[in-house]
């Protein structure tokens, strides 16, 4: 097929079928297993889990598996570093980790198109989103890395 001025269309331009296929990829098809702890655990347990498993984040869930929030290791470090906080381990063993959460995590359904989830992550400047089932329970995680792993094959 000819493009403008009689030149052939670019061989790198994605075809309509590839574009449609990219729109059909759902979060449930490509999500990763979430890193999860109960929202009732202490901050000490969260810190121990993050460091012992070499994780940079985890999700806190309630008794039904519904995500309550996401804790990032950097947020823990910032809290510990603040001068107003007593740096004894005792306070970390007494304070529930859910007190670190200021707002519920962004979440999408397992049926949400991956392109839409990617747009939401960019719009809200976040690098991960919770994927929930039809009852709102956490079943997976979508990240920029997952988007980068799965969408280029439809673009190139």
Backbone as ProteinMPNN parsed JSONL, in Angstrom:
{"seq_chain_A": "XXXXXXXXXXXXXXXXXXXXXXXXXXXXXXXXXXXXXXXXXXXXXXXXXXXXXXXXXXXXXXXXXXXXXXXXXXXXXXXXXXXXXXXXXXXXXXXXXXXXXXXXXXXXXXXXXXXXXXXXXXXXXXXXXXXXXXXXXXXXXXXXXXXXXXXXXXXX", "coords_chain_A": {"N_chain_A": [[0.836, -1.175, 0.0], [0.493, 2.238, -0.75], [1.887, 5.181, 0.693], [1.81, 8.641, 1.592], [2.675, 10.723, -1.154], [3.227, 8.611, -2.818], [5.01, 6.817, -1.712], [5.964, 3.753, -0.133], [4.214, 2.41, 2.683], [5.373, 2.76, 6.041], [7.445, 0.163, 7.22], [7.682, -0.339, 9.923], [5.447, 0.582, 11.142], [2.68, -0.146, 13.178], [0.197, -2.559, 12.355], [-3.38, -2.459, 11.79], [-4.559, -4.735, 12.854], [-2.677, -5.525, 14.778], [-2.815, -3.334, 16.468], [-5.448, -3.577, 17.404], [-5.219, -6.029, 18.684], [-3.487, -5.344, 20.758], [-5.157, -3.753, 22.263], [-6.845, -5.635, 23.312], [-5.467, -7.058, 25.246], [-5.569, -7.915, 28.581], [-5.351, -6.861, 32.032], [-5.538, -9.007, 33.773], [-4.471, -11.083, 32.279], [-1.728, -10.673, 32.196], [-0.728, -9.92, 34.66], [1.321, -9.804, 37.665], [2.119, -11.832, 40.531], [0.976, -10.589, 43.624], [2.742, -8.914, 46.315], [2.097, -9.413, 49.575], [0.781, -8.542, 52.809], [-1.026, -8.835, 55.883], [-3.214, -6.203, 56.952], [-3.182, -5.827, 59.635], [-0.686, -6.251, 60.706], [2.389, -5.304, 62.369], [4.526, -2.386, 62.078], [7.13, -3.159, 62.409], [7.074, -5.821, 61.527], [6.512, -5.42, 58.819], [8.825, -4.048, 57.985], [10.771, -6.004, 58.538], [9.93, -8.018, 56.778], [10.182, -6.727, 54.264], [12.975, -6.286, 54.172], [14.107, -8.872, 54.587], [13.194, -10.332, 52.431], [14.065, -8.881, 50.346], [12.423, -6.972, 49.067], [10.883, -4.103, 47.536], [8.466, -3.022, 48.0], [5.116, -3.615, 49.282], [1.73, -4.836, 49.488], [-0.896, -4.073, 51.719], [-3.561, -5.931, 52.983], [-7.027, -6.406, 53.888], [-9.046, -8.577, 56.028], [-10.543, -9.858, 54.096], [-9.048, -9.891, 51.852], [-9.044, -7.581, 50.426], [-7.399, -4.804, 49.037], [-5.838, -2.499, 51.173], [-3.855, -0.664, 51.228], [-0.642, 0.407, 49.933], [2.696, -0.136, 50.713], [5.817, 1.31, 50.512], [9.312, 0.725, 50.6], [10.908, 3.001, 50.772], [9.181, 4.855, 51.93], [8.973, 3.797, 54.493], [11.625, 4.149, 55.356], [11.783, 6.953, 55.333], [9.979, 7.611, 57.362], [11.214, 6.463, 59.607], [13.566, 7.948, 59.646], [12.794, 10.527, 60.305], [13.196, 13.05, 62.715], [11.435, 13.433, 64.798], [10.396, 11.013, 65.466], [10.714, 8.363, 67.714], [13.454, 6.314, 67.657], [13.633, 3.786, 68.729], [13.163, 0.238, 68.689], [10.855, -0.548, 69.883], [8.621, 1.135, 69.389], [8.044, 0.521, 66.759], [7.188, -2.069, 66.968], [4.808, -1.754, 68.207], [3.122, -0.195, 66.672], [0.625, -0.345, 64.225], [1.0, -1.287, 60.824], [-0.806, -0.28, 59.026], [-1.141, 2.366, 59.635], [0.661, 3.759, 58.157], [-0.479, 4.233, 55.75], [-1.888, 6.559, 53.618], [-3.777, 6.912, 51.67], [-6.114, 4.885, 49.792], [-4.958, 2.235, 47.596], [-4.5, 2.682, 44.039], [-6.52, 0.869, 41.805], [-7.376, -1.706, 39.456], [-9.612, -3.719, 37.506], [-9.4, -7.24, 36.76], [-10.22, -7.556, 34.199], [-9.698, -5.19, 32.945], [-8.345, -3.389, 30.223], [-4.876, -3.591, 29.398], [-3.651, -1.372, 28.229], [-5.251, 0.735, 29.161], [-4.76, 0.602, 31.919], [-2.044, 1.249, 31.868], [-2.18, 3.888, 30.955], [-3.523, 5.048, 33.13], [-1.589, 4.703, 35.163], [0.448, 6.373, 34.224], [-0.891, 8.845, 34.142], [-1.494, 9.255, 36.868], [0.978, 9.218, 37.98], [2.198, 6.872, 39.117], [3.878, 3.783, 39.806], [2.916, 1.245, 40.003], [-0.051, -0.793, 40.102], [-2.828, -2.164, 41.821], [-4.468, -5.219, 41.019], [-7.687, -6.351, 40.997], [-10.243, -8.819, 41.793], [-13.694, -9.637, 40.915], [-14.911, -9.283, 43.371], [-13.398, -7.476, 44.664], [-11.055, -8.312, 45.851], [-7.517, -8.541, 46.165], [-5.636, -9.744, 43.524], [-3.476, -9.568, 41.885], [-0.737, -7.657, 40.397], [0.004, -4.845, 38.425], [2.553, -3.28, 36.586], [4.898, -0.741, 35.408], [6.961, -2.162, 34.285], [5.727, -4.533, 33.463], [4.003, -3.57, 31.5], [5.922, -2.606, 29.695], [7.063, -5.011, 28.98], [5.053, -6.406, 27.62], [3.549, -4.827, 25.729], [5.214, -3.753, 23.592], [5.509, -5.714, 21.545], [3.238, -5.473, 20.055], [3.473, -3.046, 18.933], [5.801, -2.812, 17.473]], "CA_chain_A": [[0.0, 0.0, 0.0], [1.282, 3.457, -0.854], [1.654, 6.25, 1.657], [1.814, 9.972, 0.982], [3.633, 10.929, -2.237], [3.476, 7.378, -3.543], [5.988, 5.944, -1.052], [5.397, 2.613, 0.593], [3.962, 2.652, 4.108], [6.495, 2.401, 6.896], [7.379, -1.235, 7.653], [7.643, -0.394, 11.382], [4.167, 1.061, 11.636], [1.843, -1.283, 13.545], [-1.001, -2.751, 11.547], [-4.638, -2.323, 12.533], [-4.798, -5.962, 13.628], [-1.801, -5.475, 15.944], [-3.361, -2.326, 17.376], [-6.631, -4.164, 18.034], [-4.746, -7.07, 19.596], [-2.942, -4.652, 21.926], [-6.3, -3.278, 23.057], [-7.522, -6.777, 23.925], [-4.673, -7.615, 26.341], [-6.124, -7.459, 29.85], [-4.464, -6.91, 33.196], [-5.583, -10.358, 34.315], [-3.653, -11.983, 31.469], [-0.29, -10.413, 32.307], [-0.373, -9.452, 35.998], [2.242, -10.579, 38.492], [1.631, -12.169, 41.86], [1.236, -9.457, 44.522], [3.448, -9.1, 47.582], [0.983, -9.086, 50.458], [0.727, -8.801, 54.242], [-2.274, -8.394, 56.509], [-3.161, -4.808, 57.413], [-3.076, -5.82, 61.098], [0.695, -6.474, 61.142], [3.081, -4.124, 62.878], [5.534, -1.796, 61.192], [8.327, -3.986, 62.544], [6.888, -6.983, 60.645], [6.644, -4.94, 57.443], [10.245, -3.767, 57.734], [11.453, -7.294, 58.52], [9.564, -8.704, 55.535], [10.795, -6.018, 53.13], [14.429, -6.486, 54.133], [14.488, -10.277, 54.485], [12.845, -10.845, 51.099], [14.628, -7.94, 49.38], [11.318, -6.337, 48.342], [10.856, -2.647, 47.666], [7.095, -2.624, 48.336], [4.131, -4.666, 49.497], [0.362, -4.376, 49.686], [-1.595, -4.502, 52.915], [-4.931, -6.32, 52.664], [-7.865, -6.69, 55.049], [-9.36, -9.994, 56.229], [-11.184, -10.394, 52.893], [-8.113, -9.801, 50.739], [-9.219, -6.298, 49.734], [-6.229, -3.958, 49.309], [-6.024, -1.339, 52.041], [-2.825, 0.299, 50.848], [0.646, -0.086, 49.451], [3.811, 0.436, 51.47], [7.095, 1.266, 49.802], [10.444, 0.749, 51.522], [11.357, 4.385, 50.933], [8.284, 5.487, 52.898], [9.391, 3.313, 55.814], [12.877, 4.823, 55.706], [11.492, 8.355, 55.629], [9.346, 7.669, 58.671], [12.227, 6.154, 60.617], [14.566, 9.004, 59.656], [12.292, 11.772, 60.906], [13.733, 13.261, 64.05], [10.387, 13.421, 65.817], [10.033, 9.64, 65.777], [11.641, 7.635, 68.557], [14.028, 5.267, 66.816], [13.65, 2.482, 69.39], [12.367, -0.772, 68.01], [9.592, -0.747, 70.6], [7.507, 1.828, 68.739], [7.718, -0.191, 65.521], [6.487, -3.288, 67.331], [3.514, -1.388, 68.77], [2.319, 0.554, 65.714], [0.159, -1.115, 63.069], [1.512, -0.801, 59.542], [-1.864, 0.44, 58.309], [-1.023, 3.798, 59.921], [1.507, 4.35, 57.116], [-1.266, 4.426, 54.532], [-2.611, 7.825, 53.604], [-4.895, 6.784, 50.744], [-6.187, 3.53, 49.246], [-4.177, 2.095, 46.358], [-5.199, 2.656, 42.754], [-6.741, -0.508, 41.418], [-8.115, -1.999, 38.233], [-10.179, -5.063, 37.424], [-8.62, -8.161, 35.945], [-10.708, -7.415, 32.821], [-9.293, -3.886, 32.43], [-7.28, -3.457, 29.208], [-3.549, -3.186, 29.864], [-3.404, -0.001, 27.763], [-5.941, 1.652, 30.062], [-3.997, 0.599, 33.169], [-0.812, 2.002, 31.613], [-2.552, 5.309, 30.906], [-3.816, 5.466, 34.503], [-0.328, 4.804, 35.906], [1.14, 7.575, 33.755], [-1.683, 10.0, 34.553], [-1.421, 9.447, 38.317], [2.391, 9.164, 38.349], [2.47, 5.734, 39.986], [4.576, 2.753, 39.044], [2.235, -0.032, 40.162], [-1.469, -0.763, 40.437], [-3.416, -3.42, 42.267], [-5.474, -5.838, 40.159], [-8.646, -6.991, 41.892], [-11.275, -9.644, 41.175], [-15.026, -9.026, 40.922], [-15.292, -8.993, 44.749], [-12.485, -6.462, 45.18], [-9.884, -8.909, 46.484], [-6.263, -8.398, 45.432], [-5.208, -10.983, 42.861], [-2.26, -9.35, 41.112], [-0.147, -6.319, 40.311], [0.449, -4.367, 37.119], [3.596, -2.262, 36.747], [5.481, -0.244, 34.16], [7.774, -3.247, 33.722], [4.823, -5.456, 32.767], [3.576, -2.879, 30.278], [7.076, -2.592, 28.788], [7.325, -6.385, 28.552], [3.994, -6.987, 26.8], [2.986, -4.013, 24.653], [6.052, -3.497, 22.411], [5.33, -6.678, 20.46], [2.121, -5.024, 19.239], [3.825, -1.757, 18.355], [6.929, -2.972, 16.547]], "C_chain_A": [[0.881, 1.238, 0.0], [0.897, 4.439, 0.224], [1.583, 7.572, 0.92], [2.924, 10.044, -0.05], [4.056, 9.63, -2.905], [4.514, 6.461, -2.912], [5.269, 4.825, -0.325], [5.204, 2.989, 2.057], [5.152, 2.145, 4.916], [6.375, 0.957, 7.37], [7.291, -1.368, 9.175], [6.317, 0.063, 11.965], [3.274, -0.142, 11.966], [0.584, -1.359, 12.68], [-2.233, -2.614, 12.434], [-4.901, -3.563, 13.378], [-3.92, -6.016, 14.88], [-2.328, -4.466, 16.963], [-4.583, -2.868, 18.107], [-6.229, -5.248, 19.027], [-4.184, -6.452, 20.872], [-4.061, -4.168, 22.838], [-7.012, -4.418, 23.777], [-6.727, -7.422, 25.07], [-5.2, -7.028, 27.649], [-5.097, -7.582, 30.974], [-4.409, -8.311, 33.785], [-4.712, -11.345, 33.561], [-2.164, -11.844, 31.751], [0.174, -10.003, 33.705], [0.617, -10.379, 36.688], [1.587, -10.863, 39.833], [1.952, -11.002, 42.802], [2.04, -9.865, 45.754], [2.511, -8.558, 48.652], [1.284, -9.405, 51.917], [-0.631, -8.329, 54.75], [-2.129, -6.958, 57.004], [-3.016, -4.723, 58.928], [-1.647, -6.013, 61.598], [1.311, -5.173, 61.616], [4.079, -3.603, 61.849], [6.828, -2.599, 61.248], [8.245, -5.2, 61.613], [7.042, -6.587, 59.18], [8.109, -4.721, 57.1], [11.044, -5.067, 57.654], [11.18, -8.031, 57.214], [10.222, -8.048, 54.33], [12.281, -6.321, 53.034], [14.816, -7.943, 53.947], [14.192, -10.861, 53.1], [13.373, -9.958, 49.972], [13.543, -7.366, 48.466], [11.425, -4.83, 48.496], [9.461, -2.141, 48.034], [6.277, -3.854, 48.711], [2.764, -4.024, 49.683], [-0.148, -4.898, 51.023], [-3.033, -4.797, 52.52], [-5.697, -6.574, 53.96], [-8.165, -8.187, 55.12], [-9.986, -10.651, 55.008], [-10.279, -10.341, 51.672], [-8.226, -8.512, 49.945], [-8.023, -5.402, 50.061], [-6.59, -2.711, 50.106], [-5.034, -0.25, 51.651], [-1.569, -0.403, 50.385], [1.725, 0.616, 50.246], [5.079, 0.235, 50.671], [8.219, 1.401, 50.824], [10.94, 2.164, 51.775], [10.482, 5.124, 51.942], [8.623, 5.06, 54.321], [10.664, 4.035, 56.261], [12.653, 6.289, 56.071], [10.881, 8.507, 57.014], [10.361, 7.437, 59.781], [13.224, 7.301, 60.759], [14.077, 10.288, 60.332], [12.743, 11.883, 62.349], [12.664, 13.17, 65.138], [9.975, 12.001, 66.222], [11.12, 9.01, 66.632], [12.164, 6.446, 67.754], [14.188, 3.93, 67.534], [12.821, 1.504, 68.581], [11.001, -0.939, 68.648], [8.429, -0.064, 69.897], [7.091, 1.113, 67.466], [6.962, -1.484, 65.804], [5.085, -2.992, 67.854], [2.579, -0.736, 67.758], [1.921, -0.331, 64.538], [0.631, -0.463, 61.778], [0.458, -0.001, 58.779], [-1.821, 1.942, 58.579], [-0.114, 4.518, 58.928], [0.708, 4.75, 55.886], [-2.068, 5.712, 54.613], [-3.81, 7.797, 52.658], [-4.926, 5.371, 50.18], [-5.427, 3.436, 47.93], [-5.068, 2.187, 45.12], [-5.366, 1.197, 42.376], [-7.554, -0.595, 40.142], [-8.645, -3.419, 38.33], [-9.264, -5.947, 36.586], [-9.034, -8.078, 34.477], [-10.323, -6.069, 32.19], [-8.206, -4.057, 31.368], [-5.954, -2.929, 29.758], [-3.227, -1.757, 29.426], [-4.061, 1.026, 28.686], [-5.201, 1.739, 31.399], [-2.702, 1.399, 33.014], [-1.094, 3.5, 31.591], [-2.853, 5.838, 32.305], [-2.537, 5.626, 35.325], [0.432, 6.064, 35.508], [0.427, 8.829, 34.25], [-1.523, 10.306, 36.038], [-0.005, 9.337, 38.868], [2.665, 8.083, 39.401], [3.124, 4.637, 39.149], [3.959, 1.37, 39.18], [0.771, 0.193, 40.485], [-1.916, -2.145, 40.868], [-4.418, -3.913, 41.221], [-6.392, -6.632, 41.085], [-9.654, -7.83, 41.11], [-12.633, -8.954, 41.307], [-15.534, -8.724, 42.332], [-14.382, -7.959, 45.398], [-11.249, -6.999, 45.866], [-8.658, -8.787, 45.57], [-5.837, -9.732, 44.841], [-3.913, -10.809, 42.071], [-1.821, -7.909, 41.128], [0.258, -6.054, 38.871], [1.478, -3.268, 37.363], [4.07, -1.773, 35.378], [6.306, -1.344, 33.482], [6.906, -4.242, 32.957], [4.349, -4.839, 31.461], [4.71, -2.911, 29.252], [7.391, -3.984, 28.244], [6.304, -6.869, 27.527], [3.524, -6.134, 25.617], [3.894, -3.778, 23.448], [5.856, -4.481, 21.264], [4.154, -6.304, 19.557], [2.435, -3.73, 18.491], [4.882, -1.914, 17.276], [6.588, -3.893, 15.389]], "O_chain_A": [[1.906, 1.273, 0.681], [-0.264, 4.525, 0.623], [1.314, 7.593, -0.281], [4.001, 9.484, 0.157], [5.133, 9.559, -3.498], [4.871, 5.438, -3.498], [4.103, 4.954, 0.047], [5.954, 3.8, 2.599], [5.844, 1.212, 4.508], [5.322, 0.558, 7.869], [6.866, -2.412, 9.671], [6.097, -0.062, 13.17], [3.123, -1.048, 11.147], [-0.006, -0.338, 12.326], [-2.142, -2.648, 13.661], [-5.408, -3.458, 14.494], [-4.361, -6.496, 15.924], [-2.291, -4.711, 18.168], [-4.735, -2.641, 19.307], [-6.832, -5.371, 20.093], [-4.39, -6.992, 21.959], [-3.915, -4.177, 24.06], [-7.714, -4.179, 24.76], [-7.272, -8.255, 25.794], [-5.27, -5.81, 27.812], [-4.112, -8.312, 30.866], [-3.357, -8.755, 34.244], [-4.261, -12.338, 34.132], [-1.412, -12.8, 31.565], [1.364, -9.762, 33.906], [0.74, -11.558, 36.354], [0.617, -10.208, 40.216], [3.068, -10.482, 42.786], [2.013, -11.022, 46.174], [2.167, -7.376, 48.638], [1.946, -10.394, 52.23], [-1.296, -7.517, 54.108], [-1.047, -6.547, 57.425], [-2.751, -3.642, 59.455], [-1.412, -5.944, 62.805], [0.823, -4.085, 61.309], [4.424, -4.288, 60.886], [7.541, -2.705, 60.25], [9.237, -5.565, 60.982], [7.632, -7.326, 58.391], [8.579, -5.157, 56.05], [11.906, -5.208, 56.786], [12.091, -8.602, 56.615], [10.761, -8.739, 53.466], [12.796, -6.584, 51.947], [15.764, -8.233, 53.217], [14.874, -11.785, 52.656], [13.159, -10.243, 48.794], [13.72, -7.284, 47.25], [11.991, -4.337, 49.472], [9.291, -0.962, 48.345], [6.697, -4.989, 48.483], [2.651, -2.838, 49.992], [0.138, -6.032, 51.406], [-3.659, -4.013, 51.807], [-5.112, -6.91, 54.989], [-7.6, -8.972, 54.358], [-9.966, -11.877, 54.891], [-10.698, -10.707, 50.574], [-7.58, -8.36, 48.908], [-7.666, -5.252, 51.23], [-7.513, -1.973, 49.763], [-5.34, 0.939, 51.735], [-1.45, -1.627, 50.439], [1.673, 1.831, 50.432], [5.376, -0.868, 50.212], [8.076, 2.123, 51.811], [11.351, 2.484, 52.89], [10.985, 5.932, 52.723], [8.567, 5.869, 55.246], [10.765, 4.476, 57.405], [13.265, 6.802, 57.008], [11.228, 9.428, 57.754], [10.359, 8.149, 60.786], [13.678, 7.596, 61.865], [14.881, 11.047, 60.872], [12.677, 10.916, 63.109], [12.978, 12.856, 66.286], [9.276, 11.82, 67.22], [12.306, 9.11, 66.315], [11.377, 5.659, 67.23], [14.822, 3.023, 66.996], [11.891, 1.894, 67.876], [10.077, -1.43, 68.0], [7.343, -0.639, 69.818], [5.908, 1.097, 67.125], [6.182, -1.943, 64.97], [4.257, -3.899, 67.935], [1.366, -0.723, 67.963], [2.766, -0.985, 63.929], [0.656, 0.762, 61.66], [0.801, 0.862, 57.971], [-2.409, 2.717, 57.824], [-0.115, 5.748, 58.863], [1.187, 5.534, 55.066], [-2.83, 5.927, 55.556], [-4.753, 8.57, 52.826], [-3.886, 4.718, 50.095], [-5.269, 4.434, 47.227], [-6.242, 1.816, 45.157], [-4.469, 0.383, 42.596], [-8.312, 0.312, 39.796], [-8.177, -4.218, 39.142], [-8.454, -5.455, 35.801], [-8.274, -8.488, 33.601], [-10.602, -5.843, 31.012], [-7.244, -4.792, 31.587], [-5.925, -1.941, 30.493], [-2.595, -1.011, 30.174], [-3.478, 2.076, 28.957], [-5.035, 2.829, 31.947], [-2.311, 2.136, 33.919], [-0.329, 4.288, 32.148], [-2.476, 6.963, 32.632], [-2.411, 6.577, 36.096], [0.996, 6.746, 36.363], [1.069, 9.767, 34.723], [-1.427, 11.47, 36.429], [0.194, 9.359, 40.082], [3.28, 8.345, 40.435], [2.941, 4.576, 37.933], [4.422, 0.421, 38.547], [0.391, 1.214, 41.057], [-1.449, -3.16, 40.351], [-5.13, -3.114, 40.612], [-5.936, -7.475, 41.857], [-9.892, -7.593, 39.925], [-12.708, -7.812, 41.761], [-16.501, -7.976, 42.48], [-14.577, -7.605, 46.561], [-10.465, -6.225, 46.414], [-8.766, -8.917, 44.351], [-5.695, -10.725, 45.556], [-3.316, -11.794, 41.636], [-2.429, -7.054, 41.771], [0.787, -6.931, 38.187], [1.298, -2.425, 38.242], [3.694, -2.315, 34.339], [6.339, -1.438, 32.255], [7.316, -4.74, 31.908], [4.3, -5.513, 30.432], [4.483, -3.209, 28.079], [7.936, -4.107, 27.147], [6.646, -7.662, 26.65], [3.134, -6.689, 24.589], [3.374, -3.613, 22.344], [6.025, -4.101, 20.106], [4.079, -6.766, 18.418], [1.746, -3.368, 17.538], [4.848, -1.209, 16.267], [7.428, -4.132, 14.522]]}, "name": "protein", "num_of_chains": 1, "seq": "XXXXXXXXXXXXXXXXXXXXXXXXXXXXXXXXXXXXXXXXXXXXXXXXXXXXXXXXXXXXXXXXXXXXXXXXXXXXXXXXXXXXXXXXXXXXXXXXXXXXXXXXXXXXXXXXXXXXXXXXXXXXXXXXXXXXXXXXXXXXXXXXXXXXXXXXXXXX"}
